[in-house]
PDB file of C-alpha atoms in Angstrom:
ATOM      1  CA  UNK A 300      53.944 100.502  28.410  1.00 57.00           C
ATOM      2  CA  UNK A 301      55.226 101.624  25.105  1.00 54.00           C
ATOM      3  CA  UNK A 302      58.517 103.206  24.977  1.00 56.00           C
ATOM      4  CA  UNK A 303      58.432 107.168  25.265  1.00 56.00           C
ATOM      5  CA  UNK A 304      54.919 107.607  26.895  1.00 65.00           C
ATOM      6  CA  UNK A 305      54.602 108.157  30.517  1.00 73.00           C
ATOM      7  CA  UNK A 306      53.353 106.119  32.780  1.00 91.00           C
ATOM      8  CA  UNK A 307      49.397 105.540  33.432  1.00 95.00           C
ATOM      9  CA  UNK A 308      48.551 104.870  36.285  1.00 97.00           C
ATOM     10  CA  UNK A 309      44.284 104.740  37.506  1.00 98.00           C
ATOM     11  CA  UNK A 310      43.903 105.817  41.142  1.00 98.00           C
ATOM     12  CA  UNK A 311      40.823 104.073  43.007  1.00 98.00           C
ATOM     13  CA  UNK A 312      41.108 106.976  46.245  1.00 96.00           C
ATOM     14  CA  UNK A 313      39.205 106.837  49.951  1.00 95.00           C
ATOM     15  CA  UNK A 314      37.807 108.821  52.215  1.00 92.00           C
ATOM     16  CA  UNK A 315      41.527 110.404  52.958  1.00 93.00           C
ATOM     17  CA  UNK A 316      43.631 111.130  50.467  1.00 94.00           C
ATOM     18  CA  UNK A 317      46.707 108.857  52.116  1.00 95.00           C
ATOM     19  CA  UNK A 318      49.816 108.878  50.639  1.00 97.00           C
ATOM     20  CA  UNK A 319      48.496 109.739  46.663  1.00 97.00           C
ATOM     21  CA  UNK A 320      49.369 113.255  47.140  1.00 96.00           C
ATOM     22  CA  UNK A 321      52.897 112.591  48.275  1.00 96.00           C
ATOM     23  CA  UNK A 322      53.470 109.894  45.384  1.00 96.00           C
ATOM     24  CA  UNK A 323      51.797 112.096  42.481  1.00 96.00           C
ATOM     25  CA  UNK A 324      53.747 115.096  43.583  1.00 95.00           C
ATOM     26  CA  UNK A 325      56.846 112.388  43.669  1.00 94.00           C
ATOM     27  CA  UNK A 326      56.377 110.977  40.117  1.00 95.00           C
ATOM     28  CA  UNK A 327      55.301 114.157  38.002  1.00 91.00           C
ATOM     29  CA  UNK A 328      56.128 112.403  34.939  1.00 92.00           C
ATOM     30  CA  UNK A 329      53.396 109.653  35.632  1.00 95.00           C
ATOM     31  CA  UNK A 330      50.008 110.648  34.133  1.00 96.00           C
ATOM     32  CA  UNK A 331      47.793 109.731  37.317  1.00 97.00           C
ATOM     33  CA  UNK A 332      43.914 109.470  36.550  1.00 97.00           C
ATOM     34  CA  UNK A 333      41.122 109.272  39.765  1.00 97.00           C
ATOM     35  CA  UNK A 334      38.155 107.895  39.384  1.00 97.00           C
ATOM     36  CA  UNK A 335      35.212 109.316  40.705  1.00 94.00           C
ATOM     37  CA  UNK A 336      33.593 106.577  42.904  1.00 95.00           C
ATOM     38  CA  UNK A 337      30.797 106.457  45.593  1.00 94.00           C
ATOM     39  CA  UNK A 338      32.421 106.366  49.117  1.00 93.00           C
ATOM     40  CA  UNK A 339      29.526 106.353  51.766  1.00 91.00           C
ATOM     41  CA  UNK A 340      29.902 108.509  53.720  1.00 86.00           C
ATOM     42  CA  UNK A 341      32.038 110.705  52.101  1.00 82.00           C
ATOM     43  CA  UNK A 342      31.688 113.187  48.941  1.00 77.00           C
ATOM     44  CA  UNK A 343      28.093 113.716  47.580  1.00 78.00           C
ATOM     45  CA  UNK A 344      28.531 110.734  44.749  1.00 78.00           C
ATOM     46  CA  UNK A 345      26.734 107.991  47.260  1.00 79.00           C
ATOM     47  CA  UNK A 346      24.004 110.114  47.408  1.00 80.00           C
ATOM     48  CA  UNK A 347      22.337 109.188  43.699  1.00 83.00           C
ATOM     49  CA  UNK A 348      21.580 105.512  45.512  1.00 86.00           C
ATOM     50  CA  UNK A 349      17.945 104.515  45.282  1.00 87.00           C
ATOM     51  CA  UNK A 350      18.309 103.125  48.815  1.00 84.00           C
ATOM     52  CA  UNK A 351      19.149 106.403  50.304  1.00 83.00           C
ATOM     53  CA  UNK A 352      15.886 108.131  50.425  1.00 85.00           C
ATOM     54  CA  UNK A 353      14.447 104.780  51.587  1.00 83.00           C
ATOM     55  CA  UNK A 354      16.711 105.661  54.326  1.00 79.00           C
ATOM     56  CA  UNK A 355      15.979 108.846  55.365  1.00 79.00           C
ATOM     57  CA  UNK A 356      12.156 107.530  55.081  1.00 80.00           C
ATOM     58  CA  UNK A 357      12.757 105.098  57.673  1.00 77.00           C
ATOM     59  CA  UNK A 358      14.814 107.830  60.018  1.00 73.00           C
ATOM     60  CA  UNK A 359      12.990 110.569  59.717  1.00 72.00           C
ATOM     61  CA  UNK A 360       9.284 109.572  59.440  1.00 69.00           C
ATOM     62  CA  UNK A 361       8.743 105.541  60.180  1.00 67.00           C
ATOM     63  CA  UNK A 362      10.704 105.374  63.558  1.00 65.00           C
ATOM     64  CA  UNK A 363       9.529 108.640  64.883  1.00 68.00           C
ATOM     65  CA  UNK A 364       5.701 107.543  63.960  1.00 62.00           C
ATOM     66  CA  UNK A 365       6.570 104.086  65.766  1.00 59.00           C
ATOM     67  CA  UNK A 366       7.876 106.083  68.710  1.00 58.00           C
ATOM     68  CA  UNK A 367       4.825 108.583  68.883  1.00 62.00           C
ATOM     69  CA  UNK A 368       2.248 108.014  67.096  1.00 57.00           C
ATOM     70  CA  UNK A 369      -0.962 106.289  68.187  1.00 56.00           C
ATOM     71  CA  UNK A 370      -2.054 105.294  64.301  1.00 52.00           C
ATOM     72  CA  UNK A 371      -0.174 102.409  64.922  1.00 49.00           C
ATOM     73  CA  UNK A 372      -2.322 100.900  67.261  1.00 52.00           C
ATOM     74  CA  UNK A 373      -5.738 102.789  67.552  1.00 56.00           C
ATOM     75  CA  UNK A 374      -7.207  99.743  66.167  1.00 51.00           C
ATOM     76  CA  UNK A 375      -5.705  97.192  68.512  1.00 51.00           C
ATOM     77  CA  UNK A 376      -7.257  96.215  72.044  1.00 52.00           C
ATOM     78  CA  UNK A 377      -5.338  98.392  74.961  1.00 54.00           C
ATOM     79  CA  UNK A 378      -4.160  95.537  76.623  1.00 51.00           C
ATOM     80  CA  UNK A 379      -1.884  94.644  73.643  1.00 54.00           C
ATOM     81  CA  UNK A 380      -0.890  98.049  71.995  1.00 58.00           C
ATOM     82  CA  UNK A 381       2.226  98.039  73.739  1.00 60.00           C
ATOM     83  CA  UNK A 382       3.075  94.953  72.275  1.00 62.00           C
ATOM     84  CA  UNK A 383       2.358  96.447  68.534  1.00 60.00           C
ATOM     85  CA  UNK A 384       4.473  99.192  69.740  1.00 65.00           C
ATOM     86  CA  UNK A 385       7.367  97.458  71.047  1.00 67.00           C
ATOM     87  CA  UNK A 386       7.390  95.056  67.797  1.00 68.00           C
ATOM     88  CA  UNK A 387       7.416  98.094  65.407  1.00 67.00           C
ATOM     89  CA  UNK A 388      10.183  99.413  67.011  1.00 70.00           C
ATOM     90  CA  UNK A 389      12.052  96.496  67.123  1.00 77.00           C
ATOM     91  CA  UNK A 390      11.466  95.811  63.425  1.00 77.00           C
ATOM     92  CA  UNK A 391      12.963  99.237  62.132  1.00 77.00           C
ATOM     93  CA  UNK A 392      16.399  98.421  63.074  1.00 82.00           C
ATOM     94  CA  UNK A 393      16.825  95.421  61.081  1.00 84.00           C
ATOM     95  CA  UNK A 394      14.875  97.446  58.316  1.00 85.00           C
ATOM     96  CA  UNK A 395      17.237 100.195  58.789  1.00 86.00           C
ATOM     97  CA  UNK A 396      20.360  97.260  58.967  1.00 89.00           C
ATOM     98  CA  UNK A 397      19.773  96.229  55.414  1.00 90.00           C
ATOM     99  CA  UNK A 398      19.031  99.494  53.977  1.00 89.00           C
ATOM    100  CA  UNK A 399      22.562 100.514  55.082  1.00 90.00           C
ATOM    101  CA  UNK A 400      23.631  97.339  53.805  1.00 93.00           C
ATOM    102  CA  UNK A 401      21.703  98.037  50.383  1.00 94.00           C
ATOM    103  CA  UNK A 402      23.215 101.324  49.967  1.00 93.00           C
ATOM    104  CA  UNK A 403      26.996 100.248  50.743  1.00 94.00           C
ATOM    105  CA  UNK A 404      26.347  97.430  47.903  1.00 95.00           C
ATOM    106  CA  UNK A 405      25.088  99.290  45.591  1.00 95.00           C
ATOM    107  CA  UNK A 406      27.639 102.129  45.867  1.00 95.00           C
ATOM    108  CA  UNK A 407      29.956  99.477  45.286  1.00 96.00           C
ATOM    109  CA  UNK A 408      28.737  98.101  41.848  1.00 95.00           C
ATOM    110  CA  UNK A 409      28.352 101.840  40.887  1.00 95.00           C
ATOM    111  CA  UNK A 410      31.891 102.029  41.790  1.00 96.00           C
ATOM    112  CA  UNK A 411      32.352  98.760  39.968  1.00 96.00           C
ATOM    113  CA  UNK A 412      30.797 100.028  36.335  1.00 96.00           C
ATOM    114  CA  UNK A 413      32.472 103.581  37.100  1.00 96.00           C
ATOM    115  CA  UNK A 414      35.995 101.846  37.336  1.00 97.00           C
ATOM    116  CA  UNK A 415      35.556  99.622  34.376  1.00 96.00           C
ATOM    117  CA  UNK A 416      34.693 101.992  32.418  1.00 97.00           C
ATOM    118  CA  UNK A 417      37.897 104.377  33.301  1.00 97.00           C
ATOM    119  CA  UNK A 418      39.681 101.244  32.301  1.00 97.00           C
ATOM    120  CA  UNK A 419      38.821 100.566  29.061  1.00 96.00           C
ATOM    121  CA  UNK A 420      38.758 104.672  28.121  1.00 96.00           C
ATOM    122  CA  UNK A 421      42.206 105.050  29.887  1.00 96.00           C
ATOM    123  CA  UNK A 422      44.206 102.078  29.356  1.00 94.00           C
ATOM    124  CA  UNK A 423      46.900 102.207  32.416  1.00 96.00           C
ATOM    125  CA  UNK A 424      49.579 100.019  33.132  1.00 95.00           C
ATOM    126  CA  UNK A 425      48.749 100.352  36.578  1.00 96.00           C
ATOM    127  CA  UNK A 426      46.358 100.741  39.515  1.00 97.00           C
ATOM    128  CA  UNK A 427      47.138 102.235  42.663  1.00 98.00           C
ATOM    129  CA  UNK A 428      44.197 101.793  45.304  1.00 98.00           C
ATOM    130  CA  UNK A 429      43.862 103.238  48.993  1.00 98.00           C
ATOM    131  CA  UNK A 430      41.436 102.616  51.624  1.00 97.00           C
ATOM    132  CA  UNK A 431      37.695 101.908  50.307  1.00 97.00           C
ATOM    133  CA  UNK A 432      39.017 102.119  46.686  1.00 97.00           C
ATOM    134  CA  UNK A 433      41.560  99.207  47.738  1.00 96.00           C
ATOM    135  CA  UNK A 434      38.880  97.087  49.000  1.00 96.00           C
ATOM    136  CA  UNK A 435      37.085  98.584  45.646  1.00 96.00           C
ATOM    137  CA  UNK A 436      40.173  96.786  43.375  1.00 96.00           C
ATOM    138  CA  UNK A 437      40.058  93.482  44.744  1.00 95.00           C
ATOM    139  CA  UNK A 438      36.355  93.002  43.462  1.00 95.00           C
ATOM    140  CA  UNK A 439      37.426  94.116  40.286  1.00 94.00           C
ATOM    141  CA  UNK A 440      40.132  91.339  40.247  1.00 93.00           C
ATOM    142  CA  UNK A 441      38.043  88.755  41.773  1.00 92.00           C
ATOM    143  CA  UNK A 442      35.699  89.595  38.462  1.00 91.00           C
ATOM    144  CA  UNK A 443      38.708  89.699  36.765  1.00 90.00           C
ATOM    145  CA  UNK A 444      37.967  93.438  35.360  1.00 92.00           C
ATOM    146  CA  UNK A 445      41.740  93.502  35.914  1.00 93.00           C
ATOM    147  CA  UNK A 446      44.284  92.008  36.046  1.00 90.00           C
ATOM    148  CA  UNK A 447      47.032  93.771  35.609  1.00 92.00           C
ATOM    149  CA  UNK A 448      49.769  95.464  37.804  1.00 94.00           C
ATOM    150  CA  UNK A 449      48.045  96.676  41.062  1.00 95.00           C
ATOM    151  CA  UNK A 450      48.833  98.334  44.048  1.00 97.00           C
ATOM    152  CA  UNK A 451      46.535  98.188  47.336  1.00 97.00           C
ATOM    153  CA  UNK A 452      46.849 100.389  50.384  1.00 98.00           C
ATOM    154  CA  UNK A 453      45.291  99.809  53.118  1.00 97.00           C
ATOM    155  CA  UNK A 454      42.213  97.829  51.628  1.00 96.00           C
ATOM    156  CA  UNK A 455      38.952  97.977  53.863  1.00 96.00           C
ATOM    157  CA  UNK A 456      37.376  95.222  51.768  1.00 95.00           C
ATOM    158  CA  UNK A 457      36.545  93.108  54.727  1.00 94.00           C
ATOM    159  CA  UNK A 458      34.578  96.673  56.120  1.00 94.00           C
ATOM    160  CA  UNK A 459      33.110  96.741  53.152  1.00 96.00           C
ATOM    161  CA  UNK A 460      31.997  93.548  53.144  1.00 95.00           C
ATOM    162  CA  UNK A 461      30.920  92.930  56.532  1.00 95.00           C
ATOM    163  CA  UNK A 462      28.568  96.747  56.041  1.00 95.00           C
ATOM    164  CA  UNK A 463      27.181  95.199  52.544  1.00 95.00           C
ATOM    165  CA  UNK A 464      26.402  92.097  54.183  1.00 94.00           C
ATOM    166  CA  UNK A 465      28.647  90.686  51.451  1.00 92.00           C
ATOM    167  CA  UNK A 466      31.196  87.979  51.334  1.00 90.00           C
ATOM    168  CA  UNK A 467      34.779  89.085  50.809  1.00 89.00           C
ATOM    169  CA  UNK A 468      35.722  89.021  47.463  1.00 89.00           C
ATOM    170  CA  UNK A 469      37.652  85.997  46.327  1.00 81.00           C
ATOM    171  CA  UNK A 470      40.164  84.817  43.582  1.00 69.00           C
ATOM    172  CA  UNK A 471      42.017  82.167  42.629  1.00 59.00           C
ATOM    173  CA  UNK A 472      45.167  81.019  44.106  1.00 52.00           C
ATOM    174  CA  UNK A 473      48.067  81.007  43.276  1.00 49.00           C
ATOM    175  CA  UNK A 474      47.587  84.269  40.844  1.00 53.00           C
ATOM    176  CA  UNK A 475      49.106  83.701  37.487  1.00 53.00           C
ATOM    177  CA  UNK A 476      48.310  87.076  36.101  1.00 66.00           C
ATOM    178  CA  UNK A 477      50.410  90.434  37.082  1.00 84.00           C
ATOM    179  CA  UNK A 478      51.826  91.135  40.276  1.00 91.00           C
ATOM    180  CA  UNK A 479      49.319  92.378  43.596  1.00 94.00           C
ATOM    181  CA  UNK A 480      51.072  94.012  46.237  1.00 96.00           C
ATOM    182  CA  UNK A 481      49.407  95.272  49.200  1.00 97.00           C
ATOM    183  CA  UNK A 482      50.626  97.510  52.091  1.00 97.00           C
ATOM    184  CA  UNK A 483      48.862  96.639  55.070  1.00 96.00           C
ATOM    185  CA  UNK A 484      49.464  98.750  58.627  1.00 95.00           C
ATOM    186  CA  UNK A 485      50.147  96.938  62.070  1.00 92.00           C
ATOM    187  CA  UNK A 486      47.934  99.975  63.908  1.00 90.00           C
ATOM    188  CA  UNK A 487      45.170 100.033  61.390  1.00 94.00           C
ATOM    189  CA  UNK A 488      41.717 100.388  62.587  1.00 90.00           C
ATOM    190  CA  UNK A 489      39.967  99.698  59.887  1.00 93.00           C
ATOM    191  CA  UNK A 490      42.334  96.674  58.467  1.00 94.00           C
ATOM    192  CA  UNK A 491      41.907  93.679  60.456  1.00 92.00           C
ATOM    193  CA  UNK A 492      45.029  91.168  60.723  1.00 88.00           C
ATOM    194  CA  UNK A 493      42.621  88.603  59.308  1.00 88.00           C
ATOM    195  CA  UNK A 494      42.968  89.836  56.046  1.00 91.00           C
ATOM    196  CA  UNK A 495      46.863  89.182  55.585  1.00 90.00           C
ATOM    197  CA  UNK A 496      46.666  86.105  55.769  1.00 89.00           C
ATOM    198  CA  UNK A 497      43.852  85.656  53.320  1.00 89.00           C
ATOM    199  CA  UNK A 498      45.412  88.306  50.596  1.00 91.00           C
ATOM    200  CA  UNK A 499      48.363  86.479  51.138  1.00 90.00           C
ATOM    201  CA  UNK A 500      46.647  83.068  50.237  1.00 87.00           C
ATOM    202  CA  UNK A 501      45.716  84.634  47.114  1.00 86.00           C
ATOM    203  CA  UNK A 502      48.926  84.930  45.983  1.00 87.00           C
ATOM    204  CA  UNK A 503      49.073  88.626  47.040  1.00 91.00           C
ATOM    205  CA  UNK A 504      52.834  90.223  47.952  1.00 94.00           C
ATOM    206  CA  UNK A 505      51.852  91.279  51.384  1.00 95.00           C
ATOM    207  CA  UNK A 506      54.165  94.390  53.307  1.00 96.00           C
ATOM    208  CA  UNK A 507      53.848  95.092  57.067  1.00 96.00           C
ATOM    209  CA  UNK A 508      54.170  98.209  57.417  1.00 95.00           C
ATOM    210  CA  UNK A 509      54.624 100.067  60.955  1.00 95.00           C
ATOM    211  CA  UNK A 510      52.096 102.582  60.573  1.00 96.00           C
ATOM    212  CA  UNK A 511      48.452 103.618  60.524  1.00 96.00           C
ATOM    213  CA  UNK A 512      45.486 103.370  58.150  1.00 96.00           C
ATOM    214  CA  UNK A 513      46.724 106.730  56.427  1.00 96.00           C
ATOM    215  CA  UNK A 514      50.181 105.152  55.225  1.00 97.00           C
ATOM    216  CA  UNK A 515      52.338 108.788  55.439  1.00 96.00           C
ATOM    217  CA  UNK A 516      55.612 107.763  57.775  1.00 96.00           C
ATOM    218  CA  UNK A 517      58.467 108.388  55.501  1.00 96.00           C
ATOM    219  CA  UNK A 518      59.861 104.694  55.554  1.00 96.00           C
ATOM    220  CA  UNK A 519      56.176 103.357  54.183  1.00 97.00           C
ATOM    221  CA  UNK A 520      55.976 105.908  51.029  1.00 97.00           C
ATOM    222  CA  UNK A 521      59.681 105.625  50.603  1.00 97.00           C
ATOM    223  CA  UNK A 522      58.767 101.742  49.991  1.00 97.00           C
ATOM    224  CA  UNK A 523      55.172 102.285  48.357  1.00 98.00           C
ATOM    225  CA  UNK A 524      57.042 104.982  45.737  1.00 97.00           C
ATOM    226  CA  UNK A 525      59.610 102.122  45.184  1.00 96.00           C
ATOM    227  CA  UNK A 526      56.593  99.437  44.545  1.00 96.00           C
ATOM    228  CA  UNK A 527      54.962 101.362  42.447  1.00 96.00           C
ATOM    229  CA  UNK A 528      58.113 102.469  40.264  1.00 94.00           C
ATOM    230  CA  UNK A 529      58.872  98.526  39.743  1.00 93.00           C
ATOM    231  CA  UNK A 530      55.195  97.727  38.907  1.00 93.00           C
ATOM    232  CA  UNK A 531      55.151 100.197  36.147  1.00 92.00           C
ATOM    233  CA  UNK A 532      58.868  99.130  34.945  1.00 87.00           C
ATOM    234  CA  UNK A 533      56.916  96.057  34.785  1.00 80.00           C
ATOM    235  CA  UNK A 534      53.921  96.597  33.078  1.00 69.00           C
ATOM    236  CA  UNK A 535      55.088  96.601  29.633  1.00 56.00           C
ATOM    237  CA  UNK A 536      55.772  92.592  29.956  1.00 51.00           C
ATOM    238  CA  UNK A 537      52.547  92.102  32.360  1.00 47.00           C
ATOM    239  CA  UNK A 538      49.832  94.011  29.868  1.00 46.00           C
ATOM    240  CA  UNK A 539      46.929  94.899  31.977  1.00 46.00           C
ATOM    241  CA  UNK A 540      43.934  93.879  30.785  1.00 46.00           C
ATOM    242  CA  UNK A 541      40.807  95.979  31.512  1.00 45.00           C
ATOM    243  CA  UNK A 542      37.309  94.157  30.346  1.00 39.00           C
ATOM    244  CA  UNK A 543      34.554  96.457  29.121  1.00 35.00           C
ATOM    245  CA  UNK A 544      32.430  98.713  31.881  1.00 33.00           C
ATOM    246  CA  UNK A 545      29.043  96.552  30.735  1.00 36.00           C
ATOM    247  CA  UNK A 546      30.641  93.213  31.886  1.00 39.00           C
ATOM    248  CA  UNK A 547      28.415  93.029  35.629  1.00 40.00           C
ATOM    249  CA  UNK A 548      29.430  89.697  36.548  1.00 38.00           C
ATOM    250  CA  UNK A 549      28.328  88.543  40.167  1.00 36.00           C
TER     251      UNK A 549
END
């Protein structure tokens, strides 16, 4: 961070705002920058997804046809039309399973290009992540999009994963690049335990917090507010490095 300028810091949000609005209101002399990413089901972003009106297809006209309609099986012998029934019906779900899974995917590497992108045009020494977009930042350092200073709160990246049909994200360990922390709740819903241990095996700086998914008791952003000060007093030895929005790596 050169001397004089403000901090930068990119902010990769979720479906709640969290604690961002406490620490932006905190650090007014930190030039904060949110991305604009696809968060099924929230916001109206998600919706420009090729596999949502394959979805509402299925809903709203396939299942009800296989529930009602008699085109199905009008050519079939009596004695079996149940059974061409019964298998269309049975069918839609998993059709309807991998749809969801589609449009959770796809969201994400449309979340993926959008973030790069921000990156390269922005140039921050850090980025702070809650919720979907913490589960959002650890694909971009498993790509290594980024890898500099980064802060994750609550990440739902194995939720993420397990909707997409996806594996979690992975990368290498122990990290030698700039320091992860993440903040993970004991009463967290969406964060299993699992993932502690695994972030941690990453080379992640794991903190328990005593909490819930939305991170706001005063001891946790009195902690988060002091991470994030030290990552950015840090950044001007670490250097982030974002790579360019058209890198798509798998």
């Amino acid at each position: 961070m050169p001397e004089g300028r403000p901090g930068r810091v990119l902010v990769l949000g979720g479906w709640s705002p969290g604690p961002l609005d406490v620490l932006r209101a905190r650090m007014e002399r930190v030039d904060f920058q949110e991305v604009n990413i696809p968060m099924p089901p929230s916001g109206c972003r998600w919706c420009l997804n090729p596999f949502c009106p394959l979805l509402l297809l299925v809903v709203f006209w396939l299942l009800p046809l296989a529930l009602t309609s008699d085109e199905l099986v009008n050519q079939v012998d009596g004695s079996i039309s149940w059974l061409v029934r019964l298998v269309a019906v049975l069918a839609i779900p998993v059709l309807l399973r991998y749809l969801v899974a589609g449009l959770v995917w796809f969201s994400i590497k449309d979340g993926l290009w959008s973030t790069s992108r921000a990156l390269r045009d922005f140039e921050p020494d850090a980025v702070l992540a809650f919720s979907w977009g913490g589960g959002l930042a650890l694909w971009l350092l498993a790509e290594r999009r980024w890898t500099g200073p980064t802060l994750l709160l609550a990440p739902t990246v194995n939720a993420m994963a397990c909707v997409s049909c996806r594996s979690s994200p992975r990368f290498p360990a122990p990290r030698s690049s700039a320091p992860v922390h993440v903040f993970h709740a004991e009463q967290d819903g969406f964060c299993p335990a699992s993932q502690v241990a695994a972030l941690r095996g990453a080379g992640c700086e794991l903190h328990l917090c005593d909490d819930n998914h939305v991170l706001l008791r005063r001891q946790t952003v009195e902690e988060i507010h002091s991470c994030l000060k030290q990552l950015l007093s840090l950044s001007s030895s670490s250097g982030g490095s974002p790579i360019g929005a058209d890198d798509d790596s798998e």
